[in-house]
Structure formats: structure tokens, C-alpha cells
Coordinates of C-alpha atoms in Angstrom, one line a residue:
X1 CA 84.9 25.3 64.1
X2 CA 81.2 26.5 63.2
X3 CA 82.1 24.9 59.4
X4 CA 82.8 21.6 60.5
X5 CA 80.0 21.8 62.3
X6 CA 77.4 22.8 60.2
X7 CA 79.2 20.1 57.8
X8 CA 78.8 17.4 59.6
X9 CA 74.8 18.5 60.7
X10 CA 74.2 18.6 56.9
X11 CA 76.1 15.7 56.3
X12 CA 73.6 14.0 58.7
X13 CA 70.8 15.5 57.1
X14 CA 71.4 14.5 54.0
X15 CA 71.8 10.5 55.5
X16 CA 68.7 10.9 57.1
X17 CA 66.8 12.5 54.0
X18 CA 68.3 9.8 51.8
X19 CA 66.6 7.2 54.7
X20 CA 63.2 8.4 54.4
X21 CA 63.5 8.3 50.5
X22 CA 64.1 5.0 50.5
X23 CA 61.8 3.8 53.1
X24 CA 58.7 6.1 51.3
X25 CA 60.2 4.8 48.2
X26 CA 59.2 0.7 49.6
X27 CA 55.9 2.0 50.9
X28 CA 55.2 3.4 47.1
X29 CA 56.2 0.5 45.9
X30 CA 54.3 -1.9 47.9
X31 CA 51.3 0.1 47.4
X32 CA 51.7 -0.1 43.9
X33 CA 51.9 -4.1 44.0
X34 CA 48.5 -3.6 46.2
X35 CA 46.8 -1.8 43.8
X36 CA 47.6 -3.6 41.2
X37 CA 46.7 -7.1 42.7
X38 CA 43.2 -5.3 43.4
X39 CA 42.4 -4.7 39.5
X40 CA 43.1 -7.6 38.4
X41 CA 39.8 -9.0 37.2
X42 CA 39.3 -12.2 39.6
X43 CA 39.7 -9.8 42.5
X44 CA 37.5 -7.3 40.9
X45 CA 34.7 -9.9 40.6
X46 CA 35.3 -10.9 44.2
X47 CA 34.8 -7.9 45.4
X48 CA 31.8 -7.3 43.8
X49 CA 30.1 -10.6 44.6
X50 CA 31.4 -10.2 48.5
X51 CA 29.3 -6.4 48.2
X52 CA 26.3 -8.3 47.2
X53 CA 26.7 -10.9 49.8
X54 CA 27.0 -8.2 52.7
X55 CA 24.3 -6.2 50.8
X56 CA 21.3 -5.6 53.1
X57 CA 18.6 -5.2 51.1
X58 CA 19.5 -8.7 49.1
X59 CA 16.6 -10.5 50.5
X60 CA 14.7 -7.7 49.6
X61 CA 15.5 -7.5 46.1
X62 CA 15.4 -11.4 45.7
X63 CA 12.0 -11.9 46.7
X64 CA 10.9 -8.8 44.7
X65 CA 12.4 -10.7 41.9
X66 CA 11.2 -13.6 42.0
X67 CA 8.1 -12.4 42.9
X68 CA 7.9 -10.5 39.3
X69 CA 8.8 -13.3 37.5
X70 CA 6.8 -15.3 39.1
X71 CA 3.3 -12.9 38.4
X72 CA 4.9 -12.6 34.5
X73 CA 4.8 -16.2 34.4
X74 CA 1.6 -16.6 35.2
X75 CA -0.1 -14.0 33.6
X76 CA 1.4 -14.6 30.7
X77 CA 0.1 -18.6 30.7
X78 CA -3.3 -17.7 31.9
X79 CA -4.0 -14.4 30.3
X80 CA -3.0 -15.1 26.4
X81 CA -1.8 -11.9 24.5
X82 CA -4.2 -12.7 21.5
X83 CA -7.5 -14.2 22.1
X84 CA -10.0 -14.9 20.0
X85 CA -12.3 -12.4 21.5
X86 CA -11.3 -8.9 21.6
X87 CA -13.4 -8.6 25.1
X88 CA -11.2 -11.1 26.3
X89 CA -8.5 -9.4 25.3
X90 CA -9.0 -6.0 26.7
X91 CA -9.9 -7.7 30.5
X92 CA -6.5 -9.7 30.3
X93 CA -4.6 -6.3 29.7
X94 CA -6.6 -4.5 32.2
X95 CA -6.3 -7.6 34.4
X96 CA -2.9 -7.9 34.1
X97 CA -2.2 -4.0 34.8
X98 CA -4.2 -4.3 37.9
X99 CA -2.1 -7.6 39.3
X100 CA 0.7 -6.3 38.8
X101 CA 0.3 -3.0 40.7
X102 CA -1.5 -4.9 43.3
X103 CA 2.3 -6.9 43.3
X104 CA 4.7 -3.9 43.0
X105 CA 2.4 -2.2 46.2
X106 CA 2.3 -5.7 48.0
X107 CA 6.2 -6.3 47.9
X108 CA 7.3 -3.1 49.0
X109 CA 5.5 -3.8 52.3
X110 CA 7.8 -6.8 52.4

């Protein structure tokens, strides 16, 4: 009696491993079709953008910006790169160091 026994608990075994194969074998797979939907590039760039939405040093960083470009803009209209006057000159380079530190010091604060 012990064979049929053990026969029919290994018989069981086997039905119940075969079972779990197949049911890990639908979670692989599903997590594969996941995976795969998450490289594709439109999701990629969603993603990103929704990290720089939920970003919290965005304002930060945007003012910063525009901020520089602003102070570039400006100095660059107001101070030429080539004047006339090499005096002139030498003051708009200093000038312009000295703004933009005063800047980069002033929008850390913020």
C-alpha cells in the first residue's frame, strides 16, 4: 500500500508544481508586457516630464534661469563687448563679473 501511496502524493505534487509554473509563467509574462510598455519612448518622455512637474526645486531653478538670462541680456545690450575706448572696455568686463556674482549670491537666497 505505501507505493500507491507515495504515487498518488507525487502524482499530486507534480499537478500542483505544474500549477504554479503556469501561474508564475502569466505573472512573467505580464511583467514583461509592463516593461515593455514602459520603454516605449512616449512613456519614457512622460515620465520624465511628470518628474520635473513633481520636482521640488522647479521654481527654484526656473527663476534662477530666467534670472541669468535675464542679467545676460542686459549686460550684454548695455555693456558692448568692443568699445571704442579700451577704459570702457575693461569697466564693462569688470562690471559685468561683479553683477553677475552679485546675481548668482542673490538667487541662491531665493
Amino acid at each position: 500500500m505505501k507505493p500507491i501511496d507515495e504515487r498518488a502524493a507525487l502524482k499530486e505534487k507534480i499537478t500542483f508544481l505544474k500549477n504554479k509554473q503556469a501561474e508564475d509563467f502569466l505573472i512573467l509574462k505580464n511583467q514583461y508586457h509592463t516593461t515593455i510598455d514602459s520603454f516605449k519612448a512616449i512613456n519614457l518622455i512622460k515620465s520624465s516630464l511628470q518628474e520635473v512637474i513633481t520636482s521640488p526645486n522647479l521654481k527654484t531653478n526656473l527663476i534662477n534661469g530666467v534670472i541669468g538670462l535675464g542679467t545676460n541680456y542686459l549686460t550684454k545690450n548695455l555693456l558692448k563687448d568692443n568699445p571704442e575706448n579700451p577704459i570702457k572696455g575693461v569697466f564693462g568686463k569688470a562690471l559685468k563679473f561683479a553683477l553677475k556674482n552679485f546675481i548668482e549670491k542673490k538667487s541662491k537666497k531665493i
